[in-house]
């Protein structure tokens, strides 16, 4: 079992409130979006999250670890990437997991409407501020989509990562969350890596 505590920690309250059950179904991606919301032609090679988001190869040595078509319910999606070689690590539950020098998590949650998405995004942001020592916070624009970006230090004694950054966005009735965290020995620029990842995130024009 991989170490996925950080982003799942943000996700759990959403799942509890929504009352969703874990499913193992796979979505049919035979019909791709007609184009991205910013006018970019849709590339079928992009990694898909539902029929809403496409992710271009993120670079920086990030390797796709998993893409769960449906994490919970019918409209929640989760994907992860890692950098470097894994080493064994005992988490706070006493389980041995794979620990990477750096990791990227992406989460897409569908809500009842835009107001619900905005409320869920605010909850995610509040929990992130409670979990980490936020060093800076700003708004960023990527491919026409606005994100709230937090840069932070990881302060929990049970978190093996040293620092990271996260981005939060609302697109229609969806909340999108990206979280990049790394160990102290990681030499890359976490903020720049996340920015480059977001440059490769595209939203379906069919939902705009």
mmCIF file of C-alpha atoms in Angstrom:
data_model
loop_
_atom_site.group_PDB
_atom_site.id
_atom_site.type_symbol
_atom_site.label_atom_id
_atom_site.label_comp_id
_atom_site.label_asym_id
_atom_site.label_seq_id
_atom_site.Cartn_x
_atom_site.Cartn_y
_atom_site.Cartn_z
ATOM 1 C CA UNK A 1 0.000 0.000 0.000
ATOM 2 C CA UNK A 2 1.432 3.367 -1.023
ATOM 3 C CA UNK A 3 1.689 6.368 1.259
ATOM 4 C CA UNK A 4 -1.320 8.529 0.330
ATOM 5 C CA UNK A 5 -2.266 10.093 3.628
ATOM 6 C CA UNK A 6 -1.894 13.795 2.793
ATOM 7 C CA UNK A 7 -4.484 14.262 0.066
ATOM 8 C CA UNK A 8 -6.762 11.536 1.368
ATOM 9 C CA UNK A 9 -6.805 13.443 4.662
ATOM 10 C CA UNK A 10 -8.364 16.320 2.742
ATOM 11 C CA UNK A 11 -10.738 13.997 0.904
ATOM 12 C CA UNK A 12 -12.190 12.028 3.838
ATOM 13 C CA UNK A 13 -14.529 14.748 5.134
ATOM 14 C CA UNK A 14 -15.926 15.186 1.627
ATOM 15 C CA UNK A 15 -16.627 11.462 1.387
ATOM 16 C CA UNK A 16 -18.259 11.321 4.802
ATOM 17 C CA UNK A 17 -20.534 14.261 4.108
ATOM 18 C CA UNK A 18 -21.480 12.976 0.679
ATOM 19 C CA UNK A 19 -22.082 9.448 2.027
ATOM 20 C CA UNK A 20 -20.283 7.845 -0.898
ATOM 21 C CA UNK A 21 -19.206 4.203 -1.118
ATOM 22 C CA UNK A 22 -16.018 2.866 -2.642
ATOM 23 C CA UNK A 23 -16.584 1.506 -6.130
ATOM 24 C CA UNK A 24 -14.401 -0.376 -8.566
ATOM 25 C CA UNK A 25 -16.106 0.533 -11.817
ATOM 26 C CA UNK A 26 -14.241 1.892 -14.813
ATOM 27 C CA UNK A 27 -15.502 4.814 -16.912
ATOM 28 C CA UNK A 28 -15.886 4.674 -20.646
ATOM 29 C CA UNK A 29 -13.523 7.233 -22.196
ATOM 30 C CA UNK A 30 -14.531 6.438 -25.777
ATOM 31 C CA UNK A 31 -15.867 9.982 -26.173
ATOM 32 C CA UNK A 32 -13.273 12.658 -25.504
ATOM 33 C CA UNK A 33 -14.031 16.353 -24.942
ATOM 34 C CA UNK A 34 -14.339 18.375 -28.127
ATOM 35 C CA UNK A 35 -11.670 20.826 -26.911
ATOM 36 C CA UNK A 36 -10.131 22.313 -23.794
ATOM 37 C CA UNK A 37 -11.837 25.272 -22.153
ATOM 38 C CA UNK A 38 -8.996 27.598 -23.229
ATOM 39 C CA UNK A 39 -9.423 26.582 -26.866
ATOM 40 C CA UNK A 40 -6.568 24.060 -27.008
ATOM 41 C CA UNK A 41 -7.299 21.035 -29.161
ATOM 42 C CA UNK A 42 -7.921 18.004 -26.958
ATOM 43 C CA UNK A 43 -5.038 15.518 -27.024
ATOM 44 C CA UNK A 44 -6.215 11.918 -26.545
ATOM 45 C CA UNK A 45 -2.811 11.013 -25.107
ATOM 46 C CA UNK A 46 -3.456 13.163 -22.040
ATOM 47 C CA UNK A 47 -4.072 11.307 -18.792
ATOM 48 C CA UNK A 48 -7.811 11.569 -18.148
ATOM 49 C CA UNK A 49 -9.664 12.207 -14.904
ATOM 50 C CA UNK A 50 -13.218 11.344 -15.774
ATOM 51 C CA UNK A 51 -14.306 13.249 -18.875
ATOM 52 C CA UNK A 52 -13.496 16.561 -17.228
ATOM 53 C CA UNK A 53 -9.716 16.951 -16.943
ATOM 54 C CA UNK A 54 -6.778 15.978 -19.126
ATOM 55 C CA UNK A 55 -3.188 16.060 -17.859
ATOM 56 C CA UNK A 56 -0.252 16.399 -20.239
ATOM 57 C CA UNK A 57 3.005 14.613 -19.291
ATOM 58 C CA UNK A 58 4.243 16.617 -16.265
ATOM 59 C CA UNK A 59 7.997 16.199 -16.829
ATOM 60 C CA UNK A 60 10.469 16.646 -13.947
ATOM 61 C CA UNK A 61 10.894 12.869 -13.742
ATOM 62 C CA UNK A 62 7.323 12.416 -12.504
ATOM 63 C CA UNK A 63 6.135 8.879 -13.212
ATOM 64 C CA UNK A 64 2.456 7.942 -13.148
ATOM 65 C CA UNK A 65 1.816 5.605 -10.217
ATOM 66 C CA UNK A 66 -1.945 5.214 -10.379
ATOM 67 C CA UNK A 67 -5.100 6.668 -11.869
ATOM 68 C CA UNK A 68 -8.262 5.499 -10.162
ATOM 69 C CA UNK A 69 -11.102 6.158 -12.570
ATOM 70 C CA UNK A 70 -13.580 6.222 -9.700
ATOM 71 C CA UNK A 71 -12.227 6.571 -6.168
ATOM 72 C CA UNK A 72 -15.615 6.879 -4.507
ATOM 73 C CA UNK A 73 -19.122 7.323 -5.823
ATOM 74 C CA UNK A 74 -19.698 8.207 -9.444
ATOM 75 C CA UNK A 75 -17.841 11.493 -9.799
ATOM 76 C CA UNK A 76 -14.611 11.469 -7.762
ATOM 77 C CA UNK A 77 -11.230 10.813 -9.391
ATOM 78 C CA UNK A 78 -7.708 10.433 -8.048
ATOM 79 C CA UNK A 79 -4.291 10.105 -9.690
ATOM 80 C CA UNK A 80 -0.730 10.104 -8.384
ATOM 81 C CA UNK A 81 2.815 10.485 -9.707
ATOM 82 C CA UNK A 82 6.178 9.933 -8.016
ATOM 83 C CA UNK A 83 9.792 11.029 -8.482
ATOM 84 C CA UNK A 84 12.771 8.786 -7.801
ATOM 85 C CA UNK A 85 13.172 5.376 -6.237
ATOM 86 C CA UNK A 86 11.002 4.172 -3.383
ATOM 87 C CA UNK A 87 12.401 3.251 0.007
ATOM 88 C CA UNK A 88 10.553 1.378 2.777
ATOM 89 C CA UNK A 89 8.897 3.486 5.444
ATOM 90 C CA UNK A 90 6.807 2.557 8.493
ATOM 91 C CA UNK A 91 3.793 4.859 8.735
ATOM 92 C CA UNK A 92 1.942 5.817 11.920
ATOM 93 C CA UNK A 93 -0.362 2.788 11.547
ATOM 94 C CA UNK A 94 2.700 0.548 11.710
ATOM 95 C CA UNK A 95 2.438 -0.435 8.042
ATOM 96 C CA UNK A 96 5.410 -0.602 5.702
ATOM 97 C CA UNK A 97 4.797 1.616 2.661
ATOM 98 C CA UNK A 98 6.791 2.960 -0.274
ATOM 99 C CA UNK A 99 8.250 6.404 0.345
ATOM 100 C CA UNK A 100 9.472 8.460 -2.609
ATOM 101 C CA UNK A 101 11.692 11.556 -2.685
ATOM 102 C CA UNK A 102 8.689 13.474 -4.020
ATOM 103 C CA UNK A 103 5.083 12.773 -4.938
ATOM 104 C CA UNK A 104 2.206 14.444 -6.771
ATOM 105 C CA UNK A 105 -1.475 13.835 -6.055
ATOM 106 C CA UNK A 106 -4.380 15.093 -8.151
ATOM 107 C CA UNK A 107 -7.985 14.951 -7.003
ATOM 108 C CA UNK A 108 -11.179 15.840 -8.881
ATOM 109 C CA UNK A 109 -14.504 15.887 -7.021
ATOM 110 C CA UNK A 110 -17.890 16.444 -8.608
ATOM 111 C CA UNK A 111 -20.485 18.315 -6.543
ATOM 112 C CA UNK A 112 -24.196 19.003 -6.920
ATOM 113 C CA UNK A 113 -23.622 22.476 -8.349
ATOM 114 C CA UNK A 114 -21.097 25.341 -8.454
ATOM 115 C CA UNK A 115 -22.073 26.555 -4.996
ATOM 116 C CA UNK A 116 -21.402 23.075 -3.614
ATOM 117 C CA UNK A 117 -18.036 22.975 -5.373
ATOM 118 C CA UNK A 118 -17.064 26.364 -3.941
ATOM 119 C CA UNK A 119 -18.046 25.226 -0.451
ATOM 120 C CA UNK A 120 -16.084 21.968 -0.774
ATOM 121 C CA UNK A 121 -13.046 23.871 -2.075
ATOM 122 C CA UNK A 122 -13.207 26.234 0.913
ATOM 123 C CA UNK A 123 -13.287 23.206 3.235
ATOM 124 C CA UNK A 124 -10.258 21.684 1.517
ATOM 125 C CA UNK A 125 -8.355 24.959 1.833
ATOM 126 C CA UNK A 126 -9.228 25.282 5.522
ATOM 127 C CA UNK A 127 -7.983 21.771 6.285
ATOM 128 C CA UNK A 128 -4.782 22.395 4.331
ATOM 129 C CA UNK A 129 -4.088 25.538 6.368
ATOM 130 C CA UNK A 130 -4.678 23.558 9.562
ATOM 131 C CA UNK A 131 -2.449 20.674 8.481
ATOM 132 C CA UNK A 132 0.615 22.604 7.279
ATOM 133 C CA UNK A 133 2.667 25.659 8.210
ATOM 134 C CA UNK A 134 1.697 27.858 5.254
ATOM 135 C CA UNK A 135 4.608 30.064 4.162
ATOM 136 C CA UNK A 136 2.858 31.904 1.330
ATOM 137 C CA UNK A 137 -0.440 31.963 -0.522
ATOM 138 C CA UNK A 138 -1.284 33.434 -3.898
ATOM 139 C CA UNK A 139 -3.573 33.208 -6.906
ATOM 140 C CA UNK A 140 -2.185 31.777 -10.150
ATOM 141 C CA UNK A 141 -3.610 31.453 -13.660
ATOM 142 C CA UNK A 142 -2.877 28.418 -15.857
ATOM 143 C CA UNK A 143 -4.560 27.861 -19.229
ATOM 144 C CA UNK A 144 -7.239 30.363 -18.247
ATOM 145 C CA UNK A 145 -8.070 28.565 -14.977
ATOM 146 C CA UNK A 146 -7.560 30.353 -11.654
ATOM 147 C CA UNK A 147 -5.956 28.487 -8.724
ATOM 148 C CA UNK A 148 -5.375 29.297 -5.076
ATOM 149 C CA UNK A 149 -1.808 28.113 -4.375
ATOM 150 C CA UNK A 150 -0.343 27.425 -0.936
ATOM 151 C CA UNK A 151 3.369 26.862 -0.217
ATOM 152 C CA UNK A 152 4.108 25.274 3.122
ATOM 153 C CA UNK A 153 6.327 23.342 5.496
ATOM 154 C CA UNK A 154 5.147 19.946 6.753
ATOM 155 C CA UNK A 155 5.020 20.240 10.543
ATOM 156 C CA UNK A 156 3.548 16.897 11.618
ATOM 157 C CA UNK A 157 5.921 14.461 13.349
ATOM 158 C CA UNK A 158 4.212 11.633 11.483
ATOM 159 C CA UNK A 159 4.648 13.177 8.022
ATOM 160 C CA UNK A 160 7.862 11.984 6.316
ATOM 161 C CA UNK A 161 7.803 14.925 3.904
ATOM 162 C CA UNK A 162 9.509 18.247 4.581
ATOM 163 C CA UNK A 163 7.716 20.766 2.384
ATOM 164 C CA UNK A 164 5.282 21.136 -0.463
ATOM 165 C CA UNK A 165 2.682 23.188 -2.268
ATOM 166 C CA UNK A 166 -0.931 22.693 -3.243
ATOM 167 C CA UNK A 167 -3.346 24.278 -5.711
ATOM 168 C CA UNK A 168 -7.135 24.463 -5.501
ATOM 169 C CA UNK A 169 -9.616 25.350 -8.233
ATOM 170 C CA UNK A 170 -13.331 25.292 -8.945
ATOM 171 C CA UNK A 171 -14.460 24.512 -12.478
ATOM 172 C CA UNK A 172 -18.219 24.441 -12.821
ATOM 173 C CA UNK A 173 -19.492 21.859 -10.361
ATOM 174 C CA UNK A 174 -16.028 20.330 -9.844
ATOM 175 C CA UNK A 175 -13.259 20.902 -7.316
ATOM 176 C CA UNK A 176 -9.714 20.204 -8.477
ATOM 177 C CA UNK A 177 -6.842 19.774 -6.006
ATOM 178 C CA UNK A 178 -3.153 19.243 -6.792
ATOM 179 C CA UNK A 179 -0.627 18.535 -4.044
ATOM 180 C CA UNK A 180 3.141 18.162 -4.456
ATOM 181 C CA UNK A 181 5.235 17.188 -1.423
ATOM 182 C CA UNK A 182 8.890 16.217 -1.084
ATOM 183 C CA UNK A 183 11.491 15.065 1.403
ATOM 184 C CA UNK A 184 14.116 17.407 2.822
ATOM 185 C CA UNK A 185 16.815 15.862 0.623
ATOM 186 C CA UNK A 186 14.875 16.575 -2.577
ATOM 187 C CA UNK A 187 16.704 19.282 -4.546
ATOM 188 C CA UNK A 188 13.911 20.292 -6.915
ATOM 189 C CA UNK A 189 11.859 23.474 -6.695
ATOM 190 C CA UNK A 190 8.453 22.279 -5.469
ATOM 191 C CA UNK A 191 6.663 25.503 -6.388
ATOM 192 C CA UNK A 192 8.043 25.505 -9.941
ATOM 193 C CA UNK A 193 7.248 21.822 -10.432
ATOM 194 C CA UNK A 194 3.638 22.314 -9.385
ATOM 195 C CA UNK A 195 3.369 25.361 -11.641
ATOM 196 C CA UNK A 196 4.645 23.332 -14.595
ATOM 197 C CA UNK A 197 2.181 20.539 -13.774
ATOM 198 C CA UNK A 198 -0.712 23.028 -13.784
ATOM 199 C CA UNK A 199 0.460 24.326 -17.162
ATOM 200 C CA UNK A 200 -0.417 20.846 -18.446
ATOM 201 C CA UNK A 201 -3.869 20.590 -16.839
ATOM 202 C CA UNK A 202 -6.786 21.144 -19.238
ATOM 203 C CA UNK A 203 -10.520 21.270 -18.553
ATOM 204 C CA UNK A 204 -13.214 20.082 -20.933
ATOM 205 C CA UNK A 205 -14.890 22.861 -22.906
ATOM 206 C CA UNK A 206 -18.037 20.724 -22.922
ATOM 207 C CA UNK A 207 -18.641 21.669 -19.290
ATOM 208 C CA UNK A 208 -18.023 25.403 -19.579
#
